[in-house]
Amino acid sequence: MNKRVYNFSAGPSMLPVAVLERAAAEMTNANGTGQSVMEMSHRSKDFKPIIDHAEAMLRELMEIPGNYKVLFLQGGASLQFPMIPLNLAVREDGKKQKVTYVDTGVWASKAAEEASKYAEVRVAASSKDKAYSYIPEAPAPDTEDVYYHITWNNTIVGTKWNKIPNTGSVPLVADISSCILSEPLDVSKFALLYAGAQKNLGPAGVTVVIIREDLIKKVPDWIPTMLRYEIHAKEGSMYNTPPCYGIYIIGLVLDWMKEQGGLAEIERRNREKATLLYDYLDQSKLFRSPIRKEDRSLMNIPFVIGNADLEAQFVKEAAASGLVNLAGHRLVGGMRASIYNAMPKEGVLALIDFMKQFEAAHRS
Amino acid sequence: MNKRVYNFSAGPSMLPVAVLERAAAEMTNANGTGQSVMEMSHRSKDFKPIIDHAEAMLRELMEIPGNYKVLFLQGGASLQFPMIPLNLAVREDGKKQKVTYVDTGVWASKAAEEASKYAEVRVAASSKDKAYSYIPEAPAPDTEDVYYHITWNNTIVGTKWNKIPNTGSVPLVADISSCILSEPLDVSKFALLYAGAQKNLGPAGVTVVIIREDLIKKVPDWIPTMLRYEIHAKEGSMYNTPPCYGIYIIGLVLDWMKEQGGLAEIERRNREKATLLYDYLDQSKLFRSPIRKEDRSLMNIPFVIGNADLEAQFVKEAAASGLVNLAGHRLVGGMRASIYNAMPKEGVLALIDFMKQFEAAHRS
Ligand SMILES: Cc1ncc(COP(=O)(O)O)c(C=O)c1O
Ligand SMILES: Cc1ncc(COP(=O)(O)O)c(C=O)c1O
Ligand SMILES: [Mg+2]
Ligand SMILES: [Mg+2]
Ligand SMILES: [Mg+2]
Ligand SMILES: [Mg+2]
């Protein structure tokens, strides 16, 4: 294939082509250093401005208050599942502390399961009864909770929270892996936000953690040094060698976002793209969205026909037309179009066109 | 600067320019997939051959026996420091198991310190008495040891083991971060080998673990899922999203190694490069190597003048001549030339030329 495809993968997924072209152009000699960013010593004067720039751009676009640290870590969102309770909930005396999780899907429940190794986890609400097709009301925290965890955007099922739960003085923690920088989010309402980079930010292999400073504290000795926010915060994400190239790409992606008009314009585009697809689904006689309207994700849009053979045929024929990775997650089946920031409107229009043709051919 | 520099960084460091050029050429469309490797879903048919290829090439070049698993993980060698004892030494009943470490430098002692959280660590020998300038005799393992840990190449001080300690039935574990694929190594003599990618393999953000299958076992529940070899082995390094782009670059670097003539030819070049520099140092009246001859690293070559001002001037003037990152590690000072696989002989010759000029100007 000579031309680029529209990639609807849930992540890793599309990156802005302008970013890829700039990375290619700088590959053997970045900023006149005579080196690739991949070759730069993380402790060198060449790399320092690159990580500083990525952090500054993230702070600017997300409007991160000054009393939050930004960490660039490894291990994916999956390593945050244990790091959060290990850092926020483990006491020297071993007494298990209370935490609340809301179960809105596979990732939310994996996070809770991992936390239950280190904390007394209460799953206060779940939408599992209806295949996670909605976001439940957020119950009040327990007064003894040391934190309260939600998954802001649920990648697999395609839901998202539409208001920030009020947890009072209990620190609110949110997984924003699949929606970071898709629309404005009031960081000051959260104690900790985390995201794997591989959807809206850059390549897999970098995890961003945004943590309010008062939550960063010394933890018991038995916790691995590499799993301590305290260490990474103190060392500016350089306790050991960070994933330098991924951090560089994140900086380029954030530059691109700003050039596009910043988060307000990105949000406008995301709403426009999602609305186009949801509107089509809602009037279609062949396809439908299984998700409650008010809880629908802007980023991950699952849809079904209700006939597994026809769905498989759809996914296959779409791929042949340059619309790739439209199969739903293996746990839920059907189809899913992930339309992250880098998916152009043209990609969504091409998908809708293809769906219309498919509908015309298969509506009996 | 329009031309590329010779980068003597201890890591991240130089990569073969042919690899960088290929990565740049494939940046927006790899193998006709219409995507960058950075954009590929890790579960797609496009990415599968890429990770399989990286593993197959590593197996071929290192001659890894069939009863070893190859894992591509995140977190750097530093995350292996706890993972090794957590996977090999922790028992369900909490009884601390015995392990032996040999202290040959900063990384070796960091590894031992982290292990002491989970195991009864015996540091059986150390070369700290002489600033780590030699490799001590390897003491016999304790009969109760569950493993025996060494740091094969010591990046900061520039030593390496020149024979594999005989640990009998006690599993031998080695950190080969800074020497992997620099010369042949008999993998079958080790139970576990690990390396951060950022010296000889590729970009920072990938850690390679080569582990004998019989050592992979279920570990107690309290150990984070992400820190279990069992999980990563069972899931083929895809328990969560792996650092896909780094794995791709590793595959390209290994292709390049094979094209150059494989490990035998790489070793020949490494010996030639190191010999040129050590021979110059040993006859120089200004510079000298602080390391015992039989224990000298092929990869990391520290040298000193013994005058901090002159050393700083050397590092600065060398950089101005396109020979960058020659300062020694902040803990030891002096100079260090890291000459990994991708450093061409021309780079070493340029360094020696520069040293000769500097010596002529400054030998009083
Ligand atoms: C919401 C959410 N959380 C966590 C994860 C796991 O992320 P990782 O693969 O980076 O560990 C994902 C992956 O898709 C996700 O979508
Ligand atoms: C021998 C050795 N071990 C461990 C490390 C730590 O590696 P990382 O930064 O990948 O955690 C290094 C880093 O230079 C090293 O040289
Ligand atoms: Mg989900
Ligand atoms: Mg419909
Ligand atoms: Mg060392
Ligand atoms: Mg000398």
mmCIF file of N, CA, C and O in Angstrom, chain A residues 44-97:
data_model
loop_
_atom_site.group_PDB
_atom_site.id
_atom_site.type_symbol
_atom_site.label_atom_id
_atom_site.label_comp_id
_atom_site.label_asym_id
_atom_site.label_seq_id
_atom_site.Cartn_x
_atom_site.Cartn_y
_atom_site.Cartn_z
ATOM 1 N N SER A 44 22.444 14.524 29.058
ATOM 2 C CA SER A 44 23.182 15.526 28.288
ATOM 3 C C SER A 44 22.403 16.823 28.138
ATOM 4 O O SER A 44 21.188 16.860 28.286
ATOM 5 N N LYS A 45 23.134 17.882 27.800
ATOM 6 C CA LYS A 45 22.499 19.181 27.574
ATOM 7 C C LYS A 45 21.622 19.149 26.326
ATOM 8 O O LYS A 45 20.782 20.014 26.108
ATOM 9 N N ASP A 46 21.806 18.133 25.486
ATOM 10 C CA ASP A 46 20.955 18.027 24.299
ATOM 11 C C ASP A 46 19.565 17.507 24.661
ATOM 12 O O ASP A 46 18.570 17.934 24.081
ATOM 13 N N PHE A 47 19.491 16.580 25.595
ATOM 14 C CA PHE A 47 18.191 15.983 25.909
ATOM 15 C C PHE A 47 17.375 16.797 26.894
ATOM 16 O O PHE A 47 16.141 16.830 26.815
ATOM 17 N N LYS A 48 18.034 17.459 27.821
ATOM 18 C CA LYS A 48 17.333 18.226 28.859
ATOM 19 C C LYS A 48 16.224 19.129 28.312
ATOM 20 O O LYS A 48 15.079 19.086 28.781
ATOM 21 N N PRO A 49 16.531 19.965 27.284
ATOM 22 C CA PRO A 49 15.449 20.819 26.772
ATOM 23 C C PRO A 49 14.292 20.019 26.172
ATOM 24 O O PRO A 49 13.163 20.508 26.124
ATOM 25 N N ILE A 50 14.551 18.800 25.742
ATOM 26 C CA ILE A 50 13.489 17.995 25.118
ATOM 27 C C ILE A 50 12.492 17.528 26.167
ATOM 28 O O ILE A 50 11.270 17.649 25.984
ATOM 29 N N ILE A 51 12.975 17.012 27.284
ATOM 30 C CA ILE A 51 12.045 16.565 28.333
ATOM 31 C C ILE A 51 11.388 17.778 28.993
ATOM 32 O O ILE A 51 10.189 17.760 29.290
ATOM 33 N N ASP A 52 12.152 18.848 29.174
ATOM 34 C CA ASP A 52 11.560 20.061 29.763
ATOM 35 C C ASP A 52 10.447 20.610 28.870
ATOM 36 O O ASP A 52 9.400 21.053 29.352
ATOM 37 N N HIS A 53 10.669 20.567 27.580
ATOM 38 C CA HIS A 53 9.670 21.072 26.641
ATOM 39 C C HIS A 53 8.395 20.226 26.681
ATOM 40 O O HIS A 53 7.282 20.761 26.704
ATOM 41 N N ALA A 54 8.550 18.912 26.701
ATOM 42 C CA ALA A 54 7.368 18.031 26.756
ATOM 43 C C ALA A 54 6.551 18.350 28.007
ATOM 44 O O ALA A 54 5.321 18.473 27.960
ATOM 45 N N GLU A 55 7.252 18.503 29.126
ATOM 46 C CA GLU A 55 6.531 18.815 30.367
ATOM 47 C C GLU A 55 5.855 20.193 30.297
ATOM 48 O O GLU A 55 4.683 20.337 30.667
ATOM 49 N N ALA A 56 6.580 21.179 29.816
ATOM 50 C CA ALA A 56 6.014 22.538 29.750
ATOM 51 C C ALA A 56 4.782 22.574 28.849
ATOM 52 O O ALA A 56 3.779 23.224 29.162
ATOM 53 N N MET A 57 4.849 21.874 27.721
ATOM 54 C CA MET A 57 3.713 21.866 26.791
ATOM 55 C C MET A 57 2.506 21.156 27.408
ATOM 56 O O MET A 57 1.367 21.576 27.227
ATOM 57 N N LEU A 58 2.769 20.086 28.135
ATOM 58 C CA LEU A 58 1.665 19.369 28.780
ATOM 59 C C LEU A 58 1.021 20.257 29.842
ATOM 60 O O LEU A 58 -0.200 20.345 29.951
ATOM 61 N N ARG A 59 1.869 20.926 30.612
ATOM 62 C CA ARG A 59 1.350 21.861 31.631
ATOM 63 C C ARG A 59 0.501 22.952 30.982
ATOM 64 O O ARG A 59 -0.557 23.308 31.482
ATOM 65 N N GLU A 60 0.983 23.483 29.873
ATOM 66 C CA GLU A 60 0.272 24.571 29.209
ATOM 67 C C GLU A 60 -1.076 24.090 28.648
ATOM 68 O O GLU A 60 -2.119 24.677 28.923
ATOM 69 N N LEU A 61 -1.051 22.993 27.913
ATOM 70 C CA LEU A 61 -2.283 22.546 27.240
ATOM 71 C C LEU A 61 -3.316 22.020 28.233
ATOM 72 O O LEU A 61 -4.508 22.194 28.042
ATOM 73 N N MET A 62 -2.856 21.351 29.295
ATOM 74 C CA MET A 62 -3.800 20.816 30.283
ATOM 75 C C MET A 62 -4.065 21.800 31.422
ATOM 76 O O MET A 62 -4.858 21.497 32.309
ATOM 77 N N GLU A 63 -3.362 22.929 31.392
ATOM 78 C CA GLU A 63 -3.471 23.913 32.489
ATOM 79 C C GLU A 63 -3.258 23.251 33.847
ATOM 80 O O GLU A 63 -4.093 23.354 34.761
ATOM 81 N N ILE A 64 -2.140 22.578 33.973
ATOM 82 C CA ILE A 64 -1.822 21.853 35.203
ATOM 83 C C ILE A 64 -1.352 22.853 36.265
ATOM 84 O O ILE A 64 -0.394 23.597 36.038
ATOM 85 N N PRO A 65 -2.007 22.879 37.422
ATOM 86 C CA PRO A 65 -1.583 23.833 38.466
ATOM 87 C C PRO A 65 -0.136 23.563 38.940
ATOM 88 O O PRO A 65 0.374 22.443 38.824
ATOM 89 N N GLY A 66 0.462 24.584 39.489
ATOM 90 C CA GLY A 66 1.863 24.512 39.914
ATOM 91 C C GLY A 66 2.147 23.516 41.020
ATOM 92 O O GLY A 66 3.288 23.069 41.191
ATOM 93 N N ASN A 67 1.128 23.144 41.788
ATOM 94 C CA ASN A 67 1.361 22.199 42.888
ATOM 95 C C ASN A 67 1.171 20.735 42.464
ATOM 96 O O ASN A 67 0.929 19.867 43.292
ATOM 97 N N TYR A 68 1.304 20.484 41.157
ATOM 98 C CA TYR A 68 1.284 19.099 40.657
ATOM 99 C C TYR A 68 2.624 18.790 40.007
ATOM 100 O O TYR A 68 3.209 19.643 39.332
ATOM 101 N N LYS A 69 3.102 17.555 40.193
ATOM 102 C CA LYS A 69 4.291 17.099 39.473
ATOM 103 C C LYS A 69 3.842 16.343 38.226
ATOM 104 O O LYS A 69 2.815 15.659 38.246
ATOM 105 N N VAL A 70 4.633 16.453 37.182
ATOM 106 C CA VAL A 70 4.403 15.660 35.969
ATOM 107 C C VAL A 70 5.537 14.654 35.858
ATOM 108 O O VAL A 70 6.712 15.044 35.857
ATOM 109 N N LEU A 71 5.201 13.377 35.804
ATOM 110 C CA LEU A 71 6.222 12.327 35.709
ATOM 111 C C LEU A 71 6.090 11.594 34.375
ATOM 112 O O LEU A 71 4.978 11.315 33.923
ATOM 113 N N PHE A 72 7.229 11.284 33.777
ATOM 114 C CA PHE A 72 7.248 10.447 32.574
ATOM 115 C C PHE A 72 7.850 9.103 32.966
ATOM 116 O O PHE A 72 9.058 8.994 33.187
ATOM 117 N N LEU A 73 7.008 8.090 33.063
ATOM 118 C CA LEU A 73 7.455 6.794 33.578
ATOM 119 C C LEU A 73 7.353 5.717 32.506
ATOM 120 O O LEU A 73 6.934 5.970 31.388
ATOM 121 N N GLN A 74 7.758 4.511 32.885
ATOM 122 C CA GLN A 74 7.616 3.347 32.011
ATOM 123 C C GLN A 74 6.588 2.375 32.621
ATOM 124 O O GLN A 74 6.159 2.538 33.751
ATOM 125 N N GLY A 75 6.224 1.373 31.851
ATOM 126 C CA GLY A 75 5.390 0.292 32.383
ATOM 127 C C GLY A 75 3.921 0.367 31.981
ATOM 128 O O GLY A 75 3.152 -0.549 32.285
ATOM 129 N N GLY A 76 3.529 1.443 31.322
ATOM 130 C CA GLY A 76 2.138 1.545 30.885
ATOM 131 C C GLY A 76 1.207 1.874 32.035
ATOM 132 O O GLY A 76 1.609 1.929 33.202
ATOM 133 N N ALA A 77 -0.060 2.084 31.680
ATOM 134 C CA ALA A 77 -1.068 2.311 32.713
ATOM 135 C C ALA A 77 -1.148 1.098 33.631
ATOM 136 O O ALA A 77 -1.440 1.229 34.821
ATOM 137 N N SER A 78 -0.849 -0.063 33.096
ATOM 138 C CA SER A 78 -0.931 -1.296 33.906
ATOM 139 C C SER A 78 0.005 -1.276 35.111
ATOM 140 O O SER A 78 -0.293 -1.911 36.123
ATOM 141 N N LEU A 79 1.148 -0.597 34.998
ATOM 142 C CA LEU A 79 2.036 -0.527 36.164
ATOM 143 C C LEU A 79 1.541 0.512 37.169
ATOM 144 O O LEU A 79 1.881 0.453 38.347
ATOM 145 N N GLN A 80 0.682 1.421 36.710
ATOM 146 C CA GLN A 80 0.075 2.358 37.668
ATOM 147 C C GLN A 80 -0.953 1.647 38.550
ATOM 148 O O GLN A 80 -1.199 2.079 39.681
ATOM 149 N N PHE A 81 -1.538 0.575 38.032
ATOM 150 C CA PHE A 81 -2.537 -0.128 38.843
ATOM 151 C C PHE A 81 -1.958 -0.519 40.211
ATOM 152 O O PHE A 81 -2.597 -0.255 41.231
ATOM 153 N N PRO A 82 -0.769 -1.114 40.287
ATOM 154 C CA PRO A 82 -0.181 -1.328 41.618
ATOM 155 C C PRO A 82 0.498 -0.092 42.213
ATOM 156 O O PRO A 82 0.497 0.089 43.438
ATOM 157 N N MET A 83 1.074 0.769 41.384
ATOM 158 C CA MET A 83 1.813 1.910 41.952
ATOM 159 C C MET A 83 0.894 2.838 42.742
ATOM 160 O O MET A 83 1.302 3.410 43.759
ATOM 161 N N ILE A 84 -0.324 3.008 42.272
ATOM 162 C CA ILE A 84 -1.241 3.920 42.973
ATOM 163 C C ILE A 84 -1.494 3.450 44.409
ATOM 164 O O ILE A 84 -1.228 4.202 45.353
ATOM 165 N N PRO A 85 -1.958 2.224 44.619
ATOM 166 C CA PRO A 85 -2.137 1.812 46.024
ATOM 167 C C PRO A 85 -0.814 1.717 46.781
ATOM 168 O O PRO A 85 -0.768 2.056 47.974
ATOM 169 N N LEU A 86 0.265 1.282 46.131
ATOM 170 C CA LEU A 86 1.538 1.155 46.851
ATOM 171 C C LEU A 86 2.022 2.508 47.362
ATOM 172 O O LEU A 86 2.645 2.597 48.420
ATOM 173 N N ASN A 87 1.730 3.558 46.636
ATOM 174 C CA ASN A 87 2.193 4.887 47.040
ATOM 175 C C ASN A 87 1.200 5.655 47.890
ATOM 176 O O ASN A 87 1.582 6.490 48.696
ATOM 177 N N LEU A 88 -0.077 5.370 47.674
ATOM 178 C CA LEU A 88 -1.096 6.186 48.340
ATOM 179 C C LEU A 88 -1.748 5.477 49.520
ATOM 180 O O LEU A 88 -2.350 6.120 50.382
ATOM 181 N N ALA A 89 -1.648 4.136 49.547
ATOM 182 C CA ALA A 89 -2.467 3.427 50.537
ATOM 183 C C ALA A 89 -1.699 2.516 51.491
ATOM 184 O O ALA A 89 -2.296 1.975 52.419
ATOM 185 N N VAL A 90 -0.401 2.336 51.287
ATOM 186 C CA VAL A 90 0.311 1.375 52.138
ATOM 187 C C VAL A 90 0.914 2.076 53.351
ATOM 188 O O VAL A 90 1.571 3.107 53.219
ATOM 189 N N ARG A 91 0.654 1.504 54.511
ATOM 190 C CA ARG A 91 1.180 2.074 55.748
ATOM 191 C C ARG A 91 2.334 1.246 56.286
ATOM 192 O O ARG A 91 2.390 0.038 56.094
ATOM 193 N N GLU A 92 3.192 1.911 57.007
ATOM 194 C CA GLU A 92 4.355 1.253 57.617
ATOM 195 C C GLU A 92 3.935 0.056 58.481
ATOM 196 O O GLU A 92 4.588 -0.993 58.480
ATOM 197 N N ASP A 93 2.817 0.217 59.210
ATOM 198 C CA ASP A 93 2.398 -0.853 60.137
ATOM 199 C C ASP A 93 1.652 -1.990 59.442
ATOM 200 O O ASP A 93 1.236 -2.951 60.096
ATOM 201 N N GLY A 94 1.466 -1.885 58.118
ATOM 202 C CA GLY A 94 0.850 -2.992 57.381
ATOM 203 C C GLY A 94 -0.669 -3.012 57.409
ATOM 204 O O GLY A 94 -1.292 -3.805 56.713
ATOM 205 N N LYS A 95 -1.267 -2.103 58.173
ATOM 206 C CA LYS A 95 -2.733 -2.093 58.252
ATOM 207 C C LYS A 95 -3.299 -1.666 56.892
ATOM 208 O O LYS A 95 -2.913 -0.652 56.338
ATOM 209 N N LYS A 96 -4.211 -2.495 56.368
ATOM 210 C CA LYS A 96 -4.781 -2.174 55.051
ATOM 211 C C LYS A 96 -5.727 -0.986 55.138
ATOM 212 O O LYS A 96 -6.607 -0.934 55.978
ATOM 213 N N GLN A 97 -5.547 -0.029 54.263
ATOM 214 C CA GLN A 97 -6.355 1.183 54.226
ATOM 215 C C GLN A 97 -7.527 1.014 53.260
ATOM 216 O O GLN A 97 -7.444 0.248 52.298
#
